[in-house]
C-alpha cells in the first residue's frame, strides 16, 4: 500500500474506490506481494533443493491458492477440506502435505485415498498406519524438537506441554514402530510455532532433527515448518530471511554431503506468504468521545478479524480517507457486543465519521477465523491481480445465516406442557 497523490493505492488502484465499488467491510489482497514473498524465500535458499508448501490455513480462498500454485508452491493442509480445496485449486496430490493434529485414523485414511502425502504426529496413529499400510504408503513424521520460538504462547508449539508432534525423546519408540511395520519414512517434519526471530534458534532446532535423521534410511525431505516473523508494527524486527538462508542452507548442504544424499529442504509458511498482502478496510460509523477516550467505531468487529482480541496481536491501522490530517489518539473498536478493540491509543490522522480505516497485515488468519457472531455476515474479499480488482468472495447475506437452520412446527402444544 503506497500513498500517491494523497490516496493509498495497491497496484495502482485506489483503495477508497474499491470500498465504493465493493462495500465495507472488505478484505483486499495484493497478489504481487504474495508472489514477491514467495520468491524472496525461494531465492534465499536457492543453493538447496528447496520446496515451499503454503500452510493454507492462513487463507484458503481458492484464488490465493492458485496465485501460490502459479508461483511454484505446494501446500500444507491441516484438514481434509483444506486438502480438497487444494485439489480443486489444481495442486497435484503429491504436492500436498496433509498435517492434521489429533484426527481419527479415518481422516488419515481419507487423506491417503486422496493421494496426498501424510504427516503423522502421534505414535498411536503411526501404529495404526503401520498395521494397515505397512510399507505400501510412504509417510512423513512430525517431530517436536522442543526448541522454543518467540511469539504469543497460543502459537508456540515447541514446548514440552505441546500437543503437537512426537517428542524427540520418543524417537527410539518411533523407530521400533517403524521397523516392526516396515514403514517407509520419507520425510521428517517440525513446526515449532510462530515468530522465530533468530536464525541461530532455527538452526538449533534443525540440528536436533538432523541428529536423528540418519536413523531413517528412506528419507527424501526434511520439512522445517514455519515461524518466520513478519512486521506487524512499523519498525518491527523480522526474521532475516537472507541470513537464515545462508546459515540454514549451509548447514543443510553440509548434512547432505555427510550422508551422501541430496535431500529436499521444505518449508511451510502461512503468515509469511500472505499476511502483509492483505488489508482489511472498515468504515467509521461513529466517533465517540467519552470521558477518557476517543473511540473510532467501525462497521466490523471481532467477528471479522479476531487476532487483536484473541492473540493480543498488533495490527497497524491507517486512516486512508484523511492521509494528511492532524494526528490524534483513538481507540479503534468494533460493533460487537463484546470487547472488540482493534487497537488501543493509536495515533491516526484525524478520524471523521464516514472515513475508511485500513487494518494492515490482514491476509493471514483474518477472514479464515471470521464468524457470524451477533448474526453478522462475513465480509467480501477482493484480489488485486495484474492491476485489476476481482471480487473473489461475495459478501454473505441473511440467507446465508439462515440457510442450514431447520424451522420446526412449534405451534402445537403437547399434552406434556399443558
Ligand atoms: C499453522 C501452521 C503453519 C504456518 O504457520 P505460520 O505462522 O502462519 O507461518 C505451518 N505448519 C503447520 C503444521 C501449521 O499448523
Coordinates of C-alpha atoms and ligand atoms in Angstrom, one line a residue:
X1 CA 0.0 0.0 0.0
X2 CA 1.6 3.2 -1.1
X3 CA 0.5 6.8 -0.6
X4 CA 0.4 8.6 -4.0
X5 CA -1.3 11.9 -4.9
X6 CA -2.9 11.9 -1.5
X7 CA -4.5 8.5 -1.7
X8 CA -3.5 5.0 -0.8
X9 CA -3.2 2.5 -3.6
X10 CA -2.3 -1.1 -4.3
X11 CA -1.1 -2.0 -7.8
X12 CA -2.3 1.5 -9.0
X13 CA -5.8 1.0 -7.6
X14 CA -7.2 3.5 -5.1
X15 CA -8.4 1.6 -2.0
X16 CA -11.2 4.1 -1.4
X17 CA -12.6 3.3 -4.9
X18 CA -12.6 -0.4 -4.0
X19 CA -14.7 0.4 -0.9
X20 CA -17.1 2.4 -3.1
X21 CA -17.4 -0.4 -5.6
X22 CA -17.5 -3.5 -3.3
X23 CA -18.7 -2.0 0.0
X24 CA -17.3 -2.3 3.5
X25 CA -16.1 -4.1 5.5
X26 CA -13.8 -5.5 2.8
X27 CA -10.7 -7.8 2.7
X28 CA -8.3 -6.8 -0.1
X29 CA -5.3 -8.9 -1.2
X30 CA -2.4 -8.0 -3.3
X31 CA -1.2 -10.9 -5.4
X32 CA 2.1 -9.2 -6.3
X33 CA 3.0 -9.1 -2.7
X34 CA 2.3 -12.8 -2.2
X35 CA 4.4 -13.7 -5.2
X36 CA 7.3 -11.5 -4.0
X37 CA 7.3 -13.0 -0.5
X38 CA 7.4 -16.5 -2.2
X39 CA 10.3 -15.5 -4.4
X40 CA 12.2 -13.9 -1.5
X41 CA 12.1 -17.2 0.5
X42 CA 12.8 -19.3 -2.6
X43 CA 15.8 -17.2 -3.6
X44 CA 17.2 -17.2 -0.1
X45 CA 17.5 -21.0 -0.3
X46 CA 18.4 -21.3 -3.9
X47 CA 21.6 -23.2 -3.1
X48 CA 19.4 -26.1 -1.8
X49 CA 16.6 -28.2 -3.3
X50 CA 14.0 -26.1 -1.5
X51 CA 10.3 -26.6 -1.7
X52 CA 7.8 -24.2 -0.2
X53 CA 4.5 -25.6 0.9
X54 CA 2.0 -22.9 1.6
X55 CA 0.3 -23.5 5.0
X56 CA -3.1 -22.7 3.7
X57 CA -5.0 -22.5 6.9
X58 CA -3.8 -18.8 6.8
X59 CA -6.2 -18.2 3.9
X60 CA -7.9 -20.8 1.7
X61 CA -9.6 -18.6 -0.8
X62 CA -9.1 -20.8 -3.9
X63 CA -7.7 -17.8 -5.9
X64 CA -5.0 -17.2 -3.3
X65 CA -4.1 -20.9 -3.6
X66 CA -3.9 -20.5 -7.4
X67 CA -1.6 -17.5 -7.1
X68 CA 0.8 -19.6 -5.0
X69 CA 0.4 -22.6 -7.2
X70 CA 1.3 -20.5 -10.3
X71 CA 4.3 -19.1 -8.3
X72 CA 5.5 -22.7 -7.8
X73 CA 4.4 -23.5 -4.3
X74 CA 3.0 -26.7 -2.9
X75 CA 0.5 -26.9 0.0
X76 CA 0.5 -27.8 3.7
X77 CA -3.1 -28.7 4.8
X78 CA -4.4 -29.4 8.3
X79 CA -7.9 -30.8 7.4
X80 CA -9.5 -32.9 4.7
X81 CA -11.5 -30.0 3.4
X82 CA -8.4 -27.8 3.1
X83 CA -6.9 -30.7 1.2
X84 CA -9.9 -30.9 -1.1
X85 CA -9.9 -27.2 -1.7
X86 CA -6.2 -27.5 -2.6
X87 CA -7.0 -30.2 -5.1
X88 CA -9.8 -28.1 -6.6
X89 CA -7.3 -25.2 -7.0
X90 CA -5.2 -27.6 -9.2
X91 CA -2.5 -28.8 -6.9
X92 CA -1.4 -32.3 -7.7
X93 CA -1.9 -34.7 -4.7
X94 CA 1.8 -35.3 -4.4
X95 CA 2.4 -31.5 -3.9
X96 CA 0.2 -31.5 -0.8
X97 CA 1.4 -32.5 2.7
X98 CA -1.5 -33.2 4.9
X99 CA -0.6 -32.4 8.5
X100 CA -3.6 -32.9 10.8
X101 CA -3.4 -33.0 14.6
X102 CA -5.4 -35.3 16.8
X103 CA -7.7 -36.5 14.0
X104 CA -9.0 -40.1 14.0
X105 CA -7.5 -42.7 11.8
X106 CA -10.5 -42.4 9.4
X107 CA -9.3 -39.0 8.4
X108 CA -5.8 -40.3 7.8
X109 CA -7.2 -43.0 5.6
X110 CA -9.3 -40.5 3.7
X111 CA -6.1 -38.4 3.1
X112 CA -4.4 -41.5 1.8
X113 CA -7.3 -42.1 -0.6
X114 CA -6.9 -38.5 -1.9
X115 CA -3.3 -39.4 -2.7
X116 CA -1.7 -36.7 -0.7
X117 CA 1.4 -37.0 1.4
X118 CA 0.6 -37.8 5.1
X119 CA 2.3 -36.3 8.1
X120 CA 1.8 -38.3 11.3
X121 CA 2.0 -36.6 14.6
X122 CA 1.5 -39.3 17.2
X123 CA 2.6 -42.8 17.9
X124 CA -0.9 -44.3 18.2
X125 CA -1.7 -43.2 14.7
X126 CA 1.7 -44.3 13.4
X127 CA 1.0 -47.8 14.8
X128 CA -2.5 -48.0 13.2
X129 CA -1.0 -46.7 10.0
X130 CA 1.8 -49.4 10.2
X131 CA -0.7 -52.2 10.7
X132 CA -2.9 -51.2 7.8
X133 CA -0.5 -49.9 5.2
X134 CA 3.0 -51.2 6.2
X135 CA 5.4 -50.2 3.5
X136 CA 2.8 -49.5 0.8
X137 CA 2.4 -45.8 1.6
X138 CA 5.3 -43.6 2.5
X139 CA 4.9 -41.1 5.3
X140 CA 6.3 -38.1 7.0
X141 CA 6.6 -38.0 10.8
X142 CA 6.2 -34.8 12.8
X143 CA 8.8 -34.4 15.5
X144 CA 8.7 -31.9 18.3
X145 CA 12.3 -30.8 18.9
X146 CA 11.3 -28.8 22.0
X147 CA 13.1 -25.7 20.8
X148 CA 11.2 -22.6 21.6
X149 CA 10.4 -19.8 19.2
X150 CA 9.1 -16.4 20.4
X151 CA 5.6 -15.0 20.0
X152 CA 2.4 -15.4 21.9
X153 CA 2.0 -18.5 24.0
X154 CA -1.1 -19.5 22.0
X155 CA 1.0 -20.0 18.9
X156 CA 4.0 -21.8 20.4
X157 CA 4.1 -25.5 19.6
X158 CA 7.6 -26.5 20.6
X159 CA 7.2 -26.5 24.3
X160 CA 7.2 -29.7 26.4
X161 CA 3.5 -29.5 27.1
X162 CA 2.6 -29.1 23.5
X163 CA 0.1 -31.4 21.9
X164 CA 1.9 -31.2 18.5
X165 CA 4.3 -33.7 17.1
X166 CA 6.1 -36.7 18.6
X167 CA 8.7 -35.7 21.2
X168 CA 12.3 -36.1 20.1
X169 CA 12.8 -38.0 23.3
X170 CA 10.4 -40.7 22.0
X171 CA 12.5 -41.3 18.9
X172 CA 13.5 -44.8 19.9
X173 CA 9.9 -45.8 20.3
X174 CA 9.2 -44.4 16.8
X175 CA 12.0 -46.4 15.3
X176 CA 10.6 -49.6 16.9
X177 CA 7.2 -49.0 15.4
X178 CA 8.7 -48.1 12.0
X179 CA 10.9 -51.2 11.9
X180 CA 8.2 -53.6 13.2
X181 CA 5.8 -52.5 10.4
X182 CA 8.4 -51.7 7.6
X183 CA 7.0 -48.2 7.4
X184 CA 8.7 -46.1 4.8
X185 CA 9.5 -42.7 6.4
X186 CA 10.3 -40.4 3.5
X187 CA 10.1 -37.2 5.5
X188 CA 10.7 -35.7 8.9
X189 CA 8.9 -32.6 9.9
X190 CA 9.0 -30.0 12.6
X191 CA 7.0 -26.8 13.2
X192 CA 8.0 -25.1 16.3
X193 CA 5.3 -22.4 16.2
X194 CA 5.3 -18.9 15.1
X195 CA 7.7 -16.0 15.3
X196 CA 11.2 -17.3 15.3
X197 CA 13.4 -14.3 15.1
X198 CA 16.8 -15.6 15.3
X199 CA 18.4 -17.7 12.5
X200 CA 20.5 -19.4 15.2
X201 CA 17.5 -20.6 17.1
X202 CA 16.1 -22.1 13.9
X203 CA 19.4 -23.8 13.1
X204 CA 19.5 -25.2 16.7
X205 CA 16.1 -26.8 16.2
X206 CA 17.2 -28.1 12.8
X207 CA 20.3 -29.7 14.4
X208 CA 18.0 -31.6 16.8
X209 CA 16.2 -33.0 13.8
X210 CA 19.4 -33.8 11.8
X211 CA 20.7 -35.7 14.9
X212 CA 18.1 -38.3 14.4
X213 CA 17.5 -38.1 10.6
X214 CA 20.3 -40.6 10.0
X215 CA 18.2 -43.3 11.5
X216 CA 15.7 -43.1 8.7
X217 CA 17.2 -44.5 5.5
X218 CA 14.3 -43.8 3.1
X219 CA 14.4 -40.1 3.8
X220 CA 13.8 -37.8 0.9
X221 CA 12.9 -34.5 2.5
X222 CA 13.1 -32.6 5.8
X223 CA 10.4 -30.1 6.5
X224 CA 11.3 -27.3 8.8
X225 CA 7.9 -25.9 9.2
X226 CA 7.4 -22.2 9.5
X227 CA 7.7 -19.5 12.1
X228 CA 9.0 -16.7 10.0
X229 CA 8.1 -13.4 11.6
X230 CA 6.7 -10.6 9.5
X231 CA 6.5 -6.9 10.6
X232 CA 3.1 -6.1 12.3
X233 CA 4.3 -2.8 13.8
X234 CA 6.2 -0.2 11.8
X235 CA 9.9 -0.9 12.8
X236 CA 9.2 -4.5 14.0
X237 CA 12.2 -6.7 13.8
X238 CA 11.5 -9.5 11.3
X239 CA 13.2 -12.8 10.5
X240 CA 16.2 -12.0 8.4
X241 CA 15.4 -14.5 5.5
X242 CA 18.7 -14.0 3.8
X243 CA 20.7 -14.6 6.9
X244 CA 18.6 -17.7 7.6
X245 CA 19.1 -18.9 4.0
X246 CA 22.8 -18.6 4.4
X247 CA 23.1 -20.3 7.8
X248 CA 20.4 -22.9 7.4
X249 CA 21.1 -23.6 3.8
X250 CA 24.8 -24.2 4.5
X251 CA 24.1 -26.4 7.5
X252 CA 21.6 -28.4 5.4
X253 CA 24.0 -28.8 2.5
X254 CA 26.8 -29.9 4.9
X255 CA 24.4 -32.5 6.2
X256 CA 23.5 -33.8 2.8
X257 CA 27.2 -34.1 2.0
X258 CA 27.8 -36.0 5.3
X259 CA 25.2 -38.6 4.4
X260 CA 26.0 -38.6 0.7
X261 CA 22.4 -38.0 -0.3
X262 CA 20.7 -34.9 -1.7
X263 CA 17.6 -34.3 0.4
X264 CA 14.9 -31.7 -0.3
X265 CA 14.5 -28.9 2.1
X266 CA 10.9 -28.0 2.8
X267 CA 9.2 -25.0 4.5
X268 CA 5.6 -24.4 5.1
X269 CA 4.9 -20.8 5.8
X270 CA 1.5 -19.3 6.1
X271 CA 1.7 -15.8 7.5
X272 CA 5.0 -15.0 5.8
X273 CA 3.4 -15.5 2.4
X274 CA 0.0 -13.9 2.7
X275 CA -0.2 -11.7 5.8
X276 CA 1.3 -8.5 4.5
X277 CA -0.6 -8.9 1.2
X278 CA -3.9 -8.3 3.0
X279 CA -5.8 -5.2 4.1
X280 CA -9.0 -5.1 6.0
X281 CA -11.0 -2.0 5.2
X282 CA -13.7 -0.8 7.6
X283 CA -16.0 2.3 7.6
X284 CA -16.1 4.6 10.6
X285 CA -19.7 4.6 11.9
X286 CA -19.2 6.8 14.9
X287 CA -16.5 8.9 16.6
X288 CA -17.4 8.8 20.2
X289 CA -15.6 10.9 22.8
X290 CA -16.1 9.5 26.3
X291 CA -14.7 11.0 29.5
X292 CA -11.4 9.2 28.9
X293 CA -11.2 8.0 25.4
X294 CA -11.9 8.9 21.8
X295 CA -13.3 5.9 20.1
X296 CA -13.5 5.3 16.4
X297 CA -16.3 2.7 16.0
X298 CA -16.2 0.8 12.7
X299 CA -18.6 -1.4 10.8
X300 CA -16.8 -4.6 11.9
X301 CA -15.5 -6.3 14.9
X302 CA -14.0 -9.5 16.3
X303 CA -16.4 -11.4 14.1
X304 CA -14.3 -10.4 11.1
X305 CA -10.8 -10.1 12.5
X306 CA -10.2 -11.7 15.9
X307 CA -6.4 -11.7 16.1
X308 CA -6.1 -8.5 18.1
X309 CA -8.6 -9.8 20.7
X310 CA -7.5 -13.5 20.6
X311 CA -3.8 -13.2 20.5
X312 CA -3.3 -9.6 21.6
X313 CA -1.9 -9.1 18.1
X314 CA -0.9 -5.7 17.0
X315 CA -2.3 -4.7 13.6
X316 CA -1.2 -1.4 12.2
X317 CA -4.1 0.9 11.4
X318 CA -4.2 3.9 9.0
X319 CA -7.0 6.4 8.1
X320 CA -6.9 6.1 4.3
X321 CA -9.6 8.8 3.9
X322 CA -7.5 11.5 5.5
X323 CA -3.8 10.8 5.0
X324 CA -2.7 14.3 5.8
X325 CA -5.0 15.1 8.6
X326 CA -3.6 16.1 12.0
X327 CA -2.8 13.1 14.2
X328 CA -4.9 12.3 17.2
X329 CA -5.2 9.4 19.6
X330 CA -8.0 6.9 19.1
X331 CA -9.0 3.5 20.2
X332 CA -10.5 1.7 17.2
X333 CA -13.3 -0.6 18.2
X334 CA -15.9 -2.8 16.6
X335 CA -19.7 -3.0 16.8
X336 CA -19.9 -6.4 18.5
X337 CA -21.5 -6.6 22.0
X338 CA -18.3 -7.8 23.5
X339 CA -15.0 -6.1 23.9
X340 CA -13.6 -5.9 20.4
X341 CA -10.8 -3.4 20.2
X342 CA -8.7 -3.5 17.0
X343 CA -6.2 -1.0 18.5
X344 CA -5.7 0.9 21.7
X345 CA -4.5 4.5 21.8
X346 CA -3.5 4.7 18.1
X347 CA -2.2 7.8 16.6
X348 CA -4.3 8.3 13.5
X349 CA -4.8 11.1 11.1
X350 CA -8.0 12.8 12.4
X351 CA -10.8 10.4 12.1
X352 CA -14.2 11.6 10.9
X353 CA -17.4 9.7 10.7
X354 CA -17.6 8.1 7.2
X355 CA -13.8 7.7 6.9
X356 CA -12.3 4.4 5.9
X357 CA -9.7 2.8 8.2
X358 CA -7.2 0.2 6.8
X359 CA -6.1 -2.6 9.2
X360 CA -2.8 -3.9 7.9
X361 CA -1.4 -7.5 7.8
X362 CA -4.9 -8.9 7.4
X363 CA -4.1 -11.5 4.7
X364 CA -3.4 -14.4 7.2
X365 CA -5.8 -15.7 9.8
X366 CA -8.2 -12.8 9.1
X367 CA -11.1 -14.0 7.0
X368 CA -10.4 -17.6 7.9
X369 CA -11.1 -17.0 11.6
X370 CA -14.2 -14.9 11.0
X371 CA -17.6 -15.9 12.3
X372 CA -21.2 -15.0 12.2
X373 CA -21.3 -13.9 15.8
X374 CA -24.1 -11.4 16.5
X375 CA -25.7 -12.7 13.3
X376 CA -23.4 -10.5 11.3
X377 CA -22.5 -11.6 7.8
X378 CA -18.9 -12.2 6.7
X379 CA -17.3 -9.6 4.5
X380 CA -16.4 -9.8 0.8
X381 CA -12.9 -10.5 -0.4
X382 CA -11.2 -8.8 -3.4
X383 CA -8.0 -9.9 -5.1
X384 CA -5.9 -7.3 -6.9
X385 CA -4.1 -9.1 -9.7
X386 CA -2.3 -7.6 -12.7
X387 CA -3.6 -4.2 -11.7
X388 CA -7.3 -5.3 -11.7
X389 CA -9.6 -5.8 -8.8
X390 CA -11.5 -9.1 -8.8
X391 CA -14.3 -10.0 -6.3
X392 CA -13.2 -13.4 -5.1
X393 CA -15.8 -13.9 -2.4
X394 CA -19.3 -12.4 -2.2
X395 CA -20.4 -10.7 1.0
X396 CA -22.8 -13.0 2.9
X397 CA -26.5 -12.2 3.2
X398 CA -29.2 -13.0 5.7
X399 CA -30.0 -16.1 3.6
X400 CA -26.5 -17.5 4.4
X401 CA -27.2 -17.1 8.1
X402 CA -30.4 -19.0 8.0
X403 CA -29.6 -21.5 5.2
X404 CA -28.9 -24.5 7.4
X405 CA -31.4 -23.8 10.1
X406 CA -34.4 -26.1 10.1
X407 CA -37.6 -24.5 11.3
X408 CA -39.8 -26.9 13.1
X409 CA -43.5 -26.6 13.9
X410 CA -43.8 -25.2 17.4
X411 CA -47.4 -24.2 17.2
X412 CA -49.0 -27.3 18.6
X413 CA -48.9 -27.6 22.4
X414 CA -48.1 -31.1 23.5
X415 CA -50.1 -32.7 26.3
X416 CA -46.9 -32.7 28.4
X417 CA -46.7 -29.0 28.6
X418 CA -50.4 -28.2 29.2
Ligands
LIG1 C1 -0.1 -23.0 11.1 C2 1.0 -23.9 10.6 C3 2.0 -23.4 9.8 C4 2.1 -21.9 9.4 O1 2.4 -21.1 10.4 P1 2.6 -19.5 10.1 O2 2.9 -18.9 11.4 O3 1.4 -19.0 9.6 O4 3.7 -19.4 9.1 C5 2.9 -24.2 9.3 N1 2.9 -25.6 9.6 C6 1.9 -26.1 10.3 C7 1.9 -27.6 10.6 C8 0.9 -25.3 10.8 O5 0.0 -25.8 11.6

